[in-house]
PDB file of C-alpha atoms and ligand atoms in Angstrom:
ATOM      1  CA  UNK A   1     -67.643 -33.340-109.664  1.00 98.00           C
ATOM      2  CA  UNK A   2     -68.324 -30.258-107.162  1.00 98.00           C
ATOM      3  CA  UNK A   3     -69.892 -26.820-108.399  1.00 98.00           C
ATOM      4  CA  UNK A   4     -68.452 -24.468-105.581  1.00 98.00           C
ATOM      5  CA  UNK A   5     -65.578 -26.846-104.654  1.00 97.00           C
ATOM      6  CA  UNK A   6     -62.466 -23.966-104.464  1.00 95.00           C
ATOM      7  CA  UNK A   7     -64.235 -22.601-100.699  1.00 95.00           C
ATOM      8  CA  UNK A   8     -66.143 -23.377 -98.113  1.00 97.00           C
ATOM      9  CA  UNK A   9     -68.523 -26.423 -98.088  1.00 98.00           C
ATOM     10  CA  UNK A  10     -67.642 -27.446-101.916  1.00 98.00           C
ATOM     11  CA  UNK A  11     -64.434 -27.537-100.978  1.00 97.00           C
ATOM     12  CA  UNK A  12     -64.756 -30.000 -97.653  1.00 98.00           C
ATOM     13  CA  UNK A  13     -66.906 -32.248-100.120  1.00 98.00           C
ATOM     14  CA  UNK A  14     -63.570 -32.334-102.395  1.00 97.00           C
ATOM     15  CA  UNK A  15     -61.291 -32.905 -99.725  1.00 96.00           C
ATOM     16  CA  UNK A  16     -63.916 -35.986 -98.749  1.00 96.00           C
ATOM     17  CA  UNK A  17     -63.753 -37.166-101.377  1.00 96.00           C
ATOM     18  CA  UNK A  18     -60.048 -37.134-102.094  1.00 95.00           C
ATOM     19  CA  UNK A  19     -59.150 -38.609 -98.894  1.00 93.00           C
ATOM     20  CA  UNK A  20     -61.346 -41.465-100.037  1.00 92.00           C
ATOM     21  CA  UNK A  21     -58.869 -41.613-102.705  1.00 92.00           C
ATOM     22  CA  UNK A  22     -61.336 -40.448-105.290  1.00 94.00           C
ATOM     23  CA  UNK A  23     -60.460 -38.194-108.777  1.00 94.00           C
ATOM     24  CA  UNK A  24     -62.247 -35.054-108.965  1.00 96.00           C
ATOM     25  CA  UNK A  25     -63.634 -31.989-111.264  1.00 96.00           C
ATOM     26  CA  UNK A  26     -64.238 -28.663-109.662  1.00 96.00           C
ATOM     27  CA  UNK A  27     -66.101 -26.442-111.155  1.00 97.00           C
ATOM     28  CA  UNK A  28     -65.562 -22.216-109.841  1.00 97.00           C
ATOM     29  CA  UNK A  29     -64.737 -19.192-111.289  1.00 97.00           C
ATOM     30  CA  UNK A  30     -61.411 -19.387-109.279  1.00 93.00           C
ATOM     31  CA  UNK A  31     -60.687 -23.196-109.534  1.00 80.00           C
ATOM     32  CA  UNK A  32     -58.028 -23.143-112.074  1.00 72.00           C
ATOM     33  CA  UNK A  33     -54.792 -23.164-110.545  1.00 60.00           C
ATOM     34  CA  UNK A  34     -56.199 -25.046-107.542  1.00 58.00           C
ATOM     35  CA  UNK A  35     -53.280 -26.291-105.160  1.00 62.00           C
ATOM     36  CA  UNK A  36     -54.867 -29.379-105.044  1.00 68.00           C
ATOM     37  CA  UNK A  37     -52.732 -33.111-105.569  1.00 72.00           C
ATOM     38  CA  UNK A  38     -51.900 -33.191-108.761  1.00 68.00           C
ATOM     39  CA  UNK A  39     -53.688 -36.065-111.265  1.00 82.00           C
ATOM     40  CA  UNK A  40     -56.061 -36.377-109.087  1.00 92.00           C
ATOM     41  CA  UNK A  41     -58.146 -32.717-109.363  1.00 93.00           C
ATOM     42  CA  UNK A  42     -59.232 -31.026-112.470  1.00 93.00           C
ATOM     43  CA  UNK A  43     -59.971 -27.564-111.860  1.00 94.00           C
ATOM     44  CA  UNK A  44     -61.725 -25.949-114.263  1.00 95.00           C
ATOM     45  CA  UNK A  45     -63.097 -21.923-113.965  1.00 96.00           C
ATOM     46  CA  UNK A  46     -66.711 -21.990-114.724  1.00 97.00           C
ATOM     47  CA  UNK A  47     -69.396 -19.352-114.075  1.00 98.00           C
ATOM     48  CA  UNK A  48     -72.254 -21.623-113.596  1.00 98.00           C
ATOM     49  CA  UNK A  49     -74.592 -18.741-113.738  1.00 98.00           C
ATOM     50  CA  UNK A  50     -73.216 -18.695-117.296  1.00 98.00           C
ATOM     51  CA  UNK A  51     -75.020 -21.636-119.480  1.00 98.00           C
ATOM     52  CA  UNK A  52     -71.686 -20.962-122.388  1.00 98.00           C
ATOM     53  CA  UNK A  53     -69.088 -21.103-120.108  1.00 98.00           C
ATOM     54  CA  UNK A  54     -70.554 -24.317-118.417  1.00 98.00           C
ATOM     55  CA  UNK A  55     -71.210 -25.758-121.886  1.00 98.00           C
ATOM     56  CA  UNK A  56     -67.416 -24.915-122.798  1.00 97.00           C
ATOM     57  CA  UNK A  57     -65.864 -26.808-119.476  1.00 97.00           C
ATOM     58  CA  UNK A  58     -68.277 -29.737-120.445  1.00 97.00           C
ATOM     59  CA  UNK A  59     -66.367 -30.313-123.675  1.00 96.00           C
ATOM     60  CA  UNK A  60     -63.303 -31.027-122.073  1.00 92.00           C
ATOM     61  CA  UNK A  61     -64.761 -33.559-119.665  1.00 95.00           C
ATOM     62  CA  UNK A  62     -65.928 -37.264-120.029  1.00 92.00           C
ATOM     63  CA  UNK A  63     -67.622 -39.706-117.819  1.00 86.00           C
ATOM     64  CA  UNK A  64     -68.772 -41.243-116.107  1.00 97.00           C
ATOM     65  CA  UNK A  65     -69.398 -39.058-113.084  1.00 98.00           C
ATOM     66  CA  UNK A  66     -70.025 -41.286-109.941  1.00 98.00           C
ATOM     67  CA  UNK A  67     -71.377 -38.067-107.547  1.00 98.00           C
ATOM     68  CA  UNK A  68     -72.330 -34.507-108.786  1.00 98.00           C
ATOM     69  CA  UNK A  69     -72.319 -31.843-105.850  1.00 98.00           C
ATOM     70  CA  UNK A  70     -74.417 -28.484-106.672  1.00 98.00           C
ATOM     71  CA  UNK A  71     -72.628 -26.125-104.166  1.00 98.00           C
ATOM     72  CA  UNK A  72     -71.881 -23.014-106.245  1.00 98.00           C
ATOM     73  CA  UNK A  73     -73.417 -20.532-104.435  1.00 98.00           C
ATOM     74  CA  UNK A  74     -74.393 -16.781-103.621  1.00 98.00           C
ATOM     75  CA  UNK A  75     -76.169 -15.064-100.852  1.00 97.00           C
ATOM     76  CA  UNK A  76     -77.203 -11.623-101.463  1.00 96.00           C
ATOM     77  CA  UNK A  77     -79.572 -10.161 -98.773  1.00 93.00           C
ATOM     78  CA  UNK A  78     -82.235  -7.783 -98.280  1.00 94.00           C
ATOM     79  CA  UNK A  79     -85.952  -7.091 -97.387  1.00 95.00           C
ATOM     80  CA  UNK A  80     -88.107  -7.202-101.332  1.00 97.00           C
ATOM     81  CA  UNK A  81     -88.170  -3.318-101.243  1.00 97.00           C
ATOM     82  CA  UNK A  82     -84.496  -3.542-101.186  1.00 97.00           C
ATOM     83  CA  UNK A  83     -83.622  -6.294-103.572  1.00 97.00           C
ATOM     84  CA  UNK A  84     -82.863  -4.743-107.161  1.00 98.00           C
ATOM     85  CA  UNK A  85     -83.254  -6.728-110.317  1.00 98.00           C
ATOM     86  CA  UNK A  86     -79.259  -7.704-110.303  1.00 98.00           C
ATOM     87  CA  UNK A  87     -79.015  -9.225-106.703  1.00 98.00           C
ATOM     88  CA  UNK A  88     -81.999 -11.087-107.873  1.00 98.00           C
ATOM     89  CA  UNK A  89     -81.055 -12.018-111.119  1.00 98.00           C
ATOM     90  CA  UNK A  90     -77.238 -13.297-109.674  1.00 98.00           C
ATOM     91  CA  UNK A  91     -78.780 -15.217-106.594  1.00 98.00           C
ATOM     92  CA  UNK A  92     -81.246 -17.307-108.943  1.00 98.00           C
ATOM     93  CA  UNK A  93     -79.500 -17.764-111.970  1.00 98.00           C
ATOM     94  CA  UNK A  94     -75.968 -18.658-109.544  1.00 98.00           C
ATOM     95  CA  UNK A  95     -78.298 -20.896-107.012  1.00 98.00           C
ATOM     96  CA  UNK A  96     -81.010 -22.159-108.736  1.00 98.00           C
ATOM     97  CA  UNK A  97     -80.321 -22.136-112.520  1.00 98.00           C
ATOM     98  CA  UNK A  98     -76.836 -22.945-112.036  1.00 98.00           C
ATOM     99  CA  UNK A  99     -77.287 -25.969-110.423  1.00 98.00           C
ATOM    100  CA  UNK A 100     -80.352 -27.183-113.867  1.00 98.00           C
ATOM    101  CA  UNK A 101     -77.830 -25.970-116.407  1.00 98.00           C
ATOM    102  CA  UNK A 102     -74.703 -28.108-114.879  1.00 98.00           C
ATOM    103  CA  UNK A 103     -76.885 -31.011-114.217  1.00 98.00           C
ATOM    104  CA  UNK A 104     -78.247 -30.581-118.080  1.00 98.00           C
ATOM    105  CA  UNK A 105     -74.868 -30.526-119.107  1.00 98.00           C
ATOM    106  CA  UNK A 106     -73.833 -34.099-116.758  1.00 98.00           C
ATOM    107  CA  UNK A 107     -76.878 -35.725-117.908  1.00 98.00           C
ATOM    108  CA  UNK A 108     -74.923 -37.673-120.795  1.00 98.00           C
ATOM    109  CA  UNK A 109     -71.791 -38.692-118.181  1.00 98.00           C
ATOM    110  CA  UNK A 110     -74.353 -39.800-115.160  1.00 98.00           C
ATOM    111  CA  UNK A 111     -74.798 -43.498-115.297  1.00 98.00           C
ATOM    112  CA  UNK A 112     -76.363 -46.199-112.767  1.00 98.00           C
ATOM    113  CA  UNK A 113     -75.236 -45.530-109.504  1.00 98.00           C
ATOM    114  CA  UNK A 114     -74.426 -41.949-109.793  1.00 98.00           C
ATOM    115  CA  UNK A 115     -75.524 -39.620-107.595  1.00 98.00           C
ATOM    116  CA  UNK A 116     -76.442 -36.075-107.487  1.00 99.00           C
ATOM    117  CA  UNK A 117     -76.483 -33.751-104.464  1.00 99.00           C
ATOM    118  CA  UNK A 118     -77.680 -30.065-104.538  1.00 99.00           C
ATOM    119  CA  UNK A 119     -76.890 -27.866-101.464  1.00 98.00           C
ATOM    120  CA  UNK A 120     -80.213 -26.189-100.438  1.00 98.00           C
ATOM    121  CA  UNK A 121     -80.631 -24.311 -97.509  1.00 98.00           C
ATOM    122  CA  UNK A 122     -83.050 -23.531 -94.446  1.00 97.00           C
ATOM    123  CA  UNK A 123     -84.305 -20.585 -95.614  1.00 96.00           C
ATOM    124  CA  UNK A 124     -85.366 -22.219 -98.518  1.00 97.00           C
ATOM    125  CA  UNK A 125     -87.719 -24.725 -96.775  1.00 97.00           C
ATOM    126  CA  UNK A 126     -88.564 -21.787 -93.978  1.00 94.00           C
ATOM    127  CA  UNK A 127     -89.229 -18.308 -94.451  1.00 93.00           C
ATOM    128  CA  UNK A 128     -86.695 -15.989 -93.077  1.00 90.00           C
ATOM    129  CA  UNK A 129     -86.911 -11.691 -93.511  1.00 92.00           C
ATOM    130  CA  UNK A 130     -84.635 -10.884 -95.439  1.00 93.00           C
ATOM    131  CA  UNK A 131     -83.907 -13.655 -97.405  1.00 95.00           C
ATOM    132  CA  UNK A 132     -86.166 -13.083-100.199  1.00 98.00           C
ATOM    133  CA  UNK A 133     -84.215 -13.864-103.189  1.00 98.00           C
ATOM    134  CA  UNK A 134     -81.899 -16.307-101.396  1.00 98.00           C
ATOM    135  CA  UNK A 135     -84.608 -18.316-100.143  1.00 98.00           C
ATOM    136  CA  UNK A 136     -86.639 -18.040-103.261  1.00 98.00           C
ATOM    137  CA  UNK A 137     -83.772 -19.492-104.970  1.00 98.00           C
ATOM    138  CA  UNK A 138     -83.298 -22.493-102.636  1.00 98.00           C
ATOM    139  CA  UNK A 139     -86.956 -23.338-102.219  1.00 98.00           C
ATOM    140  CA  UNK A 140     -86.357 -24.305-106.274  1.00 98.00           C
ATOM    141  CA  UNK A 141     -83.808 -26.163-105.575  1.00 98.00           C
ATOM    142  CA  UNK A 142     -86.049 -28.289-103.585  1.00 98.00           C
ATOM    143  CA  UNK A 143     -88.413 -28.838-106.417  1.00 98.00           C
ATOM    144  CA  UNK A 144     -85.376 -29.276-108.676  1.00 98.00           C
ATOM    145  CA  UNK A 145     -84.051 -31.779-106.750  1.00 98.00           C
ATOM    146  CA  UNK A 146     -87.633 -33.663-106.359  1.00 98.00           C
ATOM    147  CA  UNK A 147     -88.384 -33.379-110.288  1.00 98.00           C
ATOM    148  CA  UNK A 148     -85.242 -34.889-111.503  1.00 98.00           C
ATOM    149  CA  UNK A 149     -85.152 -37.554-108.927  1.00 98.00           C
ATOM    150  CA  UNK A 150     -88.574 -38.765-110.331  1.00 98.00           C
ATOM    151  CA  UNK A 151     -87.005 -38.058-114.208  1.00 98.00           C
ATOM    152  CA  UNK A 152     -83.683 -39.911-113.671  1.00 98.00           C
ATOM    153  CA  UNK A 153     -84.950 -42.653-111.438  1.00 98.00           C
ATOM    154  CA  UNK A 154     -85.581 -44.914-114.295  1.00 98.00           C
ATOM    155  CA  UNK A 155     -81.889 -44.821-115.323  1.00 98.00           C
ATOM    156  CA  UNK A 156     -81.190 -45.941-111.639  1.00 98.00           C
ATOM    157  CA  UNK A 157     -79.204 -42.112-111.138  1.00 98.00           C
ATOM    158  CA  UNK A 158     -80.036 -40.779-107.508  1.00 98.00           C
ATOM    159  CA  UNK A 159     -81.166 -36.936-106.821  1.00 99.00           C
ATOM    160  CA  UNK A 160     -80.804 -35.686-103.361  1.00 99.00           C
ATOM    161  CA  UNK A 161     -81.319 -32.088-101.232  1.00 99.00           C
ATOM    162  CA  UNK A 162     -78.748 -31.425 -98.234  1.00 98.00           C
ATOM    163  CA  UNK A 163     -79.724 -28.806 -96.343  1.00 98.00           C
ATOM    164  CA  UNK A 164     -77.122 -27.282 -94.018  1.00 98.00           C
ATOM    165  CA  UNK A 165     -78.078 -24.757 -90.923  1.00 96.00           C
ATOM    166  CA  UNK A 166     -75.618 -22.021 -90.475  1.00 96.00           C
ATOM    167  CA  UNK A 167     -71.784 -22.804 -91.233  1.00 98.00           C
ATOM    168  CA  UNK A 168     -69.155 -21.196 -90.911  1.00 95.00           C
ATOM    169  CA  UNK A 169     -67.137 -20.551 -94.405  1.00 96.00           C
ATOM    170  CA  UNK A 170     -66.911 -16.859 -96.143  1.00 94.00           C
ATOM    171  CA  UNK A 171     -70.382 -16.796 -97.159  1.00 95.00           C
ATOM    172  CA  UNK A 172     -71.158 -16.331 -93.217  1.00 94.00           C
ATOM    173  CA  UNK A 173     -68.061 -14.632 -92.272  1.00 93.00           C
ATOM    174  CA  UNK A 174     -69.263 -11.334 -93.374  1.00 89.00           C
ATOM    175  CA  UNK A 175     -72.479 -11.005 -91.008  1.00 91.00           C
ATOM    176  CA  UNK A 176     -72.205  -7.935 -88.399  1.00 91.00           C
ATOM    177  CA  UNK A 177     -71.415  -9.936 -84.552  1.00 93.00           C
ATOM    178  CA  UNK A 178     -74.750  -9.079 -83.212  1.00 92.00           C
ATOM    179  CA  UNK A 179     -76.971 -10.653 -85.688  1.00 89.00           C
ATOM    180  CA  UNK A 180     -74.521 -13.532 -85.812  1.00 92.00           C
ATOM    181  CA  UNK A 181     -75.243 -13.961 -82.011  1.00 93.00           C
ATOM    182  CA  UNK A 182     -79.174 -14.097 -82.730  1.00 90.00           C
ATOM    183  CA  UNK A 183     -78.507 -16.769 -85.105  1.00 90.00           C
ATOM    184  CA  UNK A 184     -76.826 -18.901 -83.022  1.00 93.00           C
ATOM    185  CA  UNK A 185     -78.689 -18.299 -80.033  1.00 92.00           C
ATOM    186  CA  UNK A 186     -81.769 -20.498 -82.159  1.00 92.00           C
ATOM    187  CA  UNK A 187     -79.625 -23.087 -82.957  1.00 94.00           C
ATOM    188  CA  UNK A 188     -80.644 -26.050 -80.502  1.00 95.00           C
ATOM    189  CA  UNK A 189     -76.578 -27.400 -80.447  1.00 96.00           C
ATOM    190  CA  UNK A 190     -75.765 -23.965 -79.290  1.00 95.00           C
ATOM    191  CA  UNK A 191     -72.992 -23.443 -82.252  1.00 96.00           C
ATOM    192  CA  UNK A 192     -72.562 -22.905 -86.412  1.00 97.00           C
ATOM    193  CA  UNK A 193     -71.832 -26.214 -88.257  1.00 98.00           C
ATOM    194  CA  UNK A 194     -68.454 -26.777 -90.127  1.00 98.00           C
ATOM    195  CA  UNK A 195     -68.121 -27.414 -93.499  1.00 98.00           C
ATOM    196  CA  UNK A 196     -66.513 -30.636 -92.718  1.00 98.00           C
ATOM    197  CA  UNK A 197     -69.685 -31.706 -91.061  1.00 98.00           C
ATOM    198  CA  UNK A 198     -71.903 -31.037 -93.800  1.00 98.00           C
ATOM    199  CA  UNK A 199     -69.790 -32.417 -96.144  1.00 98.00           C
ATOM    200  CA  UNK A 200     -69.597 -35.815 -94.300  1.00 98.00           C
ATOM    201  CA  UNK A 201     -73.718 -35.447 -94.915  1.00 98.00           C
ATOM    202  CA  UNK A 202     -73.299 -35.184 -98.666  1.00 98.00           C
ATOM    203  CA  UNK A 203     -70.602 -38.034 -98.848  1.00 97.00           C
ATOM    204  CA  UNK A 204     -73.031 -40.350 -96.579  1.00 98.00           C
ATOM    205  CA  UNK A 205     -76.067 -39.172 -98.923  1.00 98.00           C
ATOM    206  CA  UNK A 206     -74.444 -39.907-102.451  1.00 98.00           C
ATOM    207  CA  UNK A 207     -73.402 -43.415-101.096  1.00 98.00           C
ATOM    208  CA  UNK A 208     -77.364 -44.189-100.167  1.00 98.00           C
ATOM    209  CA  UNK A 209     -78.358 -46.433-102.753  1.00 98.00           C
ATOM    210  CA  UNK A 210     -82.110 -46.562-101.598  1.00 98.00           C
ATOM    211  CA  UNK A 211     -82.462 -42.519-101.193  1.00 98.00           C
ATOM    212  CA  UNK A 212     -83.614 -40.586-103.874  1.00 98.00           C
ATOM    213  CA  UNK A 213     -85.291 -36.884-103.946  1.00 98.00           C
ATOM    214  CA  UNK A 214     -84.906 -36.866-100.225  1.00 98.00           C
ATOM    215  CA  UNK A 215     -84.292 -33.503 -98.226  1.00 98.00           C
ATOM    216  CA  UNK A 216     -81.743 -34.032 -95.576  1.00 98.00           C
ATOM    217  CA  UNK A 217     -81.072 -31.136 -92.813  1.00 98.00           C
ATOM    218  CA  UNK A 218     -77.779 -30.927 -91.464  1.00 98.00           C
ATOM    219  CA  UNK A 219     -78.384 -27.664 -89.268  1.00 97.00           C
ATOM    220  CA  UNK A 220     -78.182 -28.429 -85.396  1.00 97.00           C
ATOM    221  CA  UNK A 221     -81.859 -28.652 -85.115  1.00 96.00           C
ATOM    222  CA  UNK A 222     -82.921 -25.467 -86.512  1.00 95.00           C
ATOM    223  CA  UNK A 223     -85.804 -27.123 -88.490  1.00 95.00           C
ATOM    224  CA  UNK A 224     -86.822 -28.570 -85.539  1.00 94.00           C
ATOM    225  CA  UNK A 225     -87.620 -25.245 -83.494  1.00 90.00           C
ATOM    226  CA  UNK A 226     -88.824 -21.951 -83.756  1.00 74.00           C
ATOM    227  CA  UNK A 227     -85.068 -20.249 -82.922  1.00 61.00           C
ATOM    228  CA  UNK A 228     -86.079 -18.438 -79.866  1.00 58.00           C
ATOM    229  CA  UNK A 229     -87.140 -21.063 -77.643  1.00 51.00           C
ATOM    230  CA  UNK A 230     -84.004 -23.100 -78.233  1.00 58.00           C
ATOM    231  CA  UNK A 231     -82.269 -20.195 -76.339  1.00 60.00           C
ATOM    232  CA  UNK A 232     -84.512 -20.315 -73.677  1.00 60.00           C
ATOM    233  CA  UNK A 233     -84.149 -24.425 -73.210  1.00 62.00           C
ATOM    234  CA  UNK A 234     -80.607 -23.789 -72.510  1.00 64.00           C
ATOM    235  CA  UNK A 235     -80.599 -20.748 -70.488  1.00 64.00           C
ATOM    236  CA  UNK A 236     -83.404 -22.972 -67.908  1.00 66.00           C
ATOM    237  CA  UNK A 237     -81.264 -25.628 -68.222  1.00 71.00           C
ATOM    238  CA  UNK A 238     -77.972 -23.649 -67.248  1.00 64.00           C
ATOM    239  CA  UNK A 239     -76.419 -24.249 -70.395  1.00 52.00           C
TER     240      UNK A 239
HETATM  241  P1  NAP B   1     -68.693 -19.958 -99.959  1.00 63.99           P
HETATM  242  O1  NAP B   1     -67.660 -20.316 -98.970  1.00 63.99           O
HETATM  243  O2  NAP B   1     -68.990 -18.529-100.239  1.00 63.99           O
HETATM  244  O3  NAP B   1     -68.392 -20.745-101.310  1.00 63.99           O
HETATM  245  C1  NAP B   1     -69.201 -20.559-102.415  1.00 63.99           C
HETATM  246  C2  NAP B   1     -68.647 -21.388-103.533  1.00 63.99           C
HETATM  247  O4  NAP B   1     -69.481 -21.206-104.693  1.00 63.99           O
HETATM  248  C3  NAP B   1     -67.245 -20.989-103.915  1.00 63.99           C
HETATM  249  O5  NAP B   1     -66.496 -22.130-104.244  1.00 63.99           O
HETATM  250  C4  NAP B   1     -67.466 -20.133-105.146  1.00 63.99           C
HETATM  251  O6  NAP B   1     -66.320 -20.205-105.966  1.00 63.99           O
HETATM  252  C5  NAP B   1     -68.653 -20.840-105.784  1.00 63.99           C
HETATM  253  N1  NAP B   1     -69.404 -19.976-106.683  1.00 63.99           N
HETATM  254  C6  NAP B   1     -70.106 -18.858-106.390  1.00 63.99           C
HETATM  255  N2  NAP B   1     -70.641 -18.332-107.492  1.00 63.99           N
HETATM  256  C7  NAP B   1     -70.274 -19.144-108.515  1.00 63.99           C
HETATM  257  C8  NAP B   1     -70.504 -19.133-109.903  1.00 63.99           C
HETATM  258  N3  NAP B   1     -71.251 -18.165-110.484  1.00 63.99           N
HETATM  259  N4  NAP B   1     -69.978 -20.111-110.667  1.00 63.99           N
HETATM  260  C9  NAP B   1     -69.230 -21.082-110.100  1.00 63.99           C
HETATM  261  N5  NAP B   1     -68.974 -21.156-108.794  1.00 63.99           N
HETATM  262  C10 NAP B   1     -69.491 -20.186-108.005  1.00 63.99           C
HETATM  263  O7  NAP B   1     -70.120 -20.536 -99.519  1.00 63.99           O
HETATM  264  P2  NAP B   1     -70.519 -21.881 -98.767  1.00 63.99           P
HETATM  265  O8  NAP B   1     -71.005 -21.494 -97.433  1.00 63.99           O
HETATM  266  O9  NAP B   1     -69.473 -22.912 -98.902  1.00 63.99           O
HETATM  267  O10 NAP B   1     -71.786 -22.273 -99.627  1.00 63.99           O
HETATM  268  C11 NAP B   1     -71.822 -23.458-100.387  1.00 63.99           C
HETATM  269  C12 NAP B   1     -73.275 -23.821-100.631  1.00 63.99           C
HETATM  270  O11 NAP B   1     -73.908 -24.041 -99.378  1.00 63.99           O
HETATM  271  C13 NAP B   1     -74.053 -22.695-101.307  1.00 63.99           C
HETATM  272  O12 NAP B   1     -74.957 -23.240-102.216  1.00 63.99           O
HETATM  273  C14 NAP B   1     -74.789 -22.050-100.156  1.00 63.99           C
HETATM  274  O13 NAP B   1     -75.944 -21.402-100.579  1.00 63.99           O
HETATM  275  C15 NAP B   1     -75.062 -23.255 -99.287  1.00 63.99           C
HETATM  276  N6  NAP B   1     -75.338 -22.957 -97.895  1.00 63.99           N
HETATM  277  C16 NAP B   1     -74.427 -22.345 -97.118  1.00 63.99           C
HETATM  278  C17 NAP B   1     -74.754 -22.081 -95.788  1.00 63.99           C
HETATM  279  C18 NAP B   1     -73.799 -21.409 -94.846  1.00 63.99           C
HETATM  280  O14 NAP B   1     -74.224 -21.078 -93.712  1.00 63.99           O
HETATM  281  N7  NAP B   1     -72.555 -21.197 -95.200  1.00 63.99           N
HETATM  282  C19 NAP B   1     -76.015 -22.442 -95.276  1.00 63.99           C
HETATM  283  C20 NAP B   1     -76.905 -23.077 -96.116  1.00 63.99           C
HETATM  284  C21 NAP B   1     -76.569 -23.340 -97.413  1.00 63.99           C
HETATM  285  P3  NAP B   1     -65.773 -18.986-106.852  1.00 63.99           P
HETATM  286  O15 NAP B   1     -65.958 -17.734-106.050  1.00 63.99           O
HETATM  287  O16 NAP B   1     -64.389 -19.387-107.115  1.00 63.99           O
HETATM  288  O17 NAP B   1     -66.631 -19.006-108.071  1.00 63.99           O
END
């Protein structure tokens, strides 16, 4: 099942996990009508910033779910002077309470051995100007993911964070060329990640039967540095 799963990184988790010749439920406002393999896809449009219209797409499913992706997402920026109550409002209740009310809603269909991943983000583990509500809205993701690992451990159900860098899908396609050029410059591999890669993350993640409330960065070593200096490391190093 995959929140997000009709674009971007949701959607390279659902080809994963159909070439691995698995069934699957997306969840998105635009997933009906996917033009995915028939019998194998169930597309459903849900708003998961919505708690009735998840509660509605719930009554048509059963379980058990193996793997739960949280990748519905939005990103709406802006320095906290700028930030009104709506970008707020849709950036938390889309990111953060989204991703509680569809794992609420899953809680009777996960069984031992399933696995939920949520889709956090740097910015929510960093601070970033700018990114106020965004990364206010993935840094509870992060204690989302560590509460219900602790909560569902005992039913042996797994609850992991993946936390991709910068990737290229629509959510980043949008971002003027010279501050897309700054962010790049700080990544240490010199490039965005593709969704494929971070979905390959999340596939290895939900098949880790010892890893639970783990945060795993898939960002080419932004964690790891301070941005700028990565720049400079390649530009001594004729790179
Ligand atoms: P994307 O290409 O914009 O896709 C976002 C997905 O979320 C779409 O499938 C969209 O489908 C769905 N979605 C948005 N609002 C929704 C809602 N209210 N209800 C249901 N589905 C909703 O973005 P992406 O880059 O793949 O992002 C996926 C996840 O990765 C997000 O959680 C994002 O925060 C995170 N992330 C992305 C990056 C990056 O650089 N791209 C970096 C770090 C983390 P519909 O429009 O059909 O609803």
């Amino acid at each position: 099942m995959v929140t997000g799963g009709s674009r971007g990184i949701g959607r390279a988790v659902v080809d994963r996990a159909l070439a691995g010749g698995d069934r699957v439920v997306v969840l998105a406002r635009s997933a009906a009508g996917s033009d995915r393999p028939a019998g194998r896809v169930l597309a459903l449009a849900v708003d998961v910033a919505d708690p009735a219209s998840v509660a509605a797409a719930f009554e048509q499913l059963d379980g058990p779910v193996d793997v739960l992706v949280n990748s519905a997402g939005v990103h709406r920026g802006g320095l906290v002077e700028q930030v009104g109550d709506a970008a707020w409002n849709e950036v938390l209740a889309t990111n953060l309470t989204g991703a509680f009310t569809v794992v609420r809603a899953a809680r009777p269909l996960l069984v031992a051995g399933s696995a939920v991943v949520n889709i956090g983000a740097v910015v929510g583990l960093r601070g970033f100007a700018g990114d106020v509500a965004y990364g206010s809205a993935k840094a509870g993701l992060s204690g989302l993911t560590q509460t219900l690992a602790i909560e569902l451990a005992r039913d042996g159900i797994r609850v992991n964070l993946v936390v991709p860098g910068f990737v290229e899908t629509d959510m980043t396609d949008g971002i003027p060329a010279a501050a897309r050029e700054r962010i790049v410059a700080g990544i240490p591999l010199g490039r965005p990640g593709r969704a494929a890669e971070i979905a390959d993350v999340v596939w290895s993640v939900a098949g880790s039967s010892y890893m639970t409330g783990s945060t795993v960065a898939v960002d080419g070593g932004l964690l790891a540095s301070f941005g700028a200096p990565a720049r400079r490391v390649r530009d001594r190093a004729g790179g």
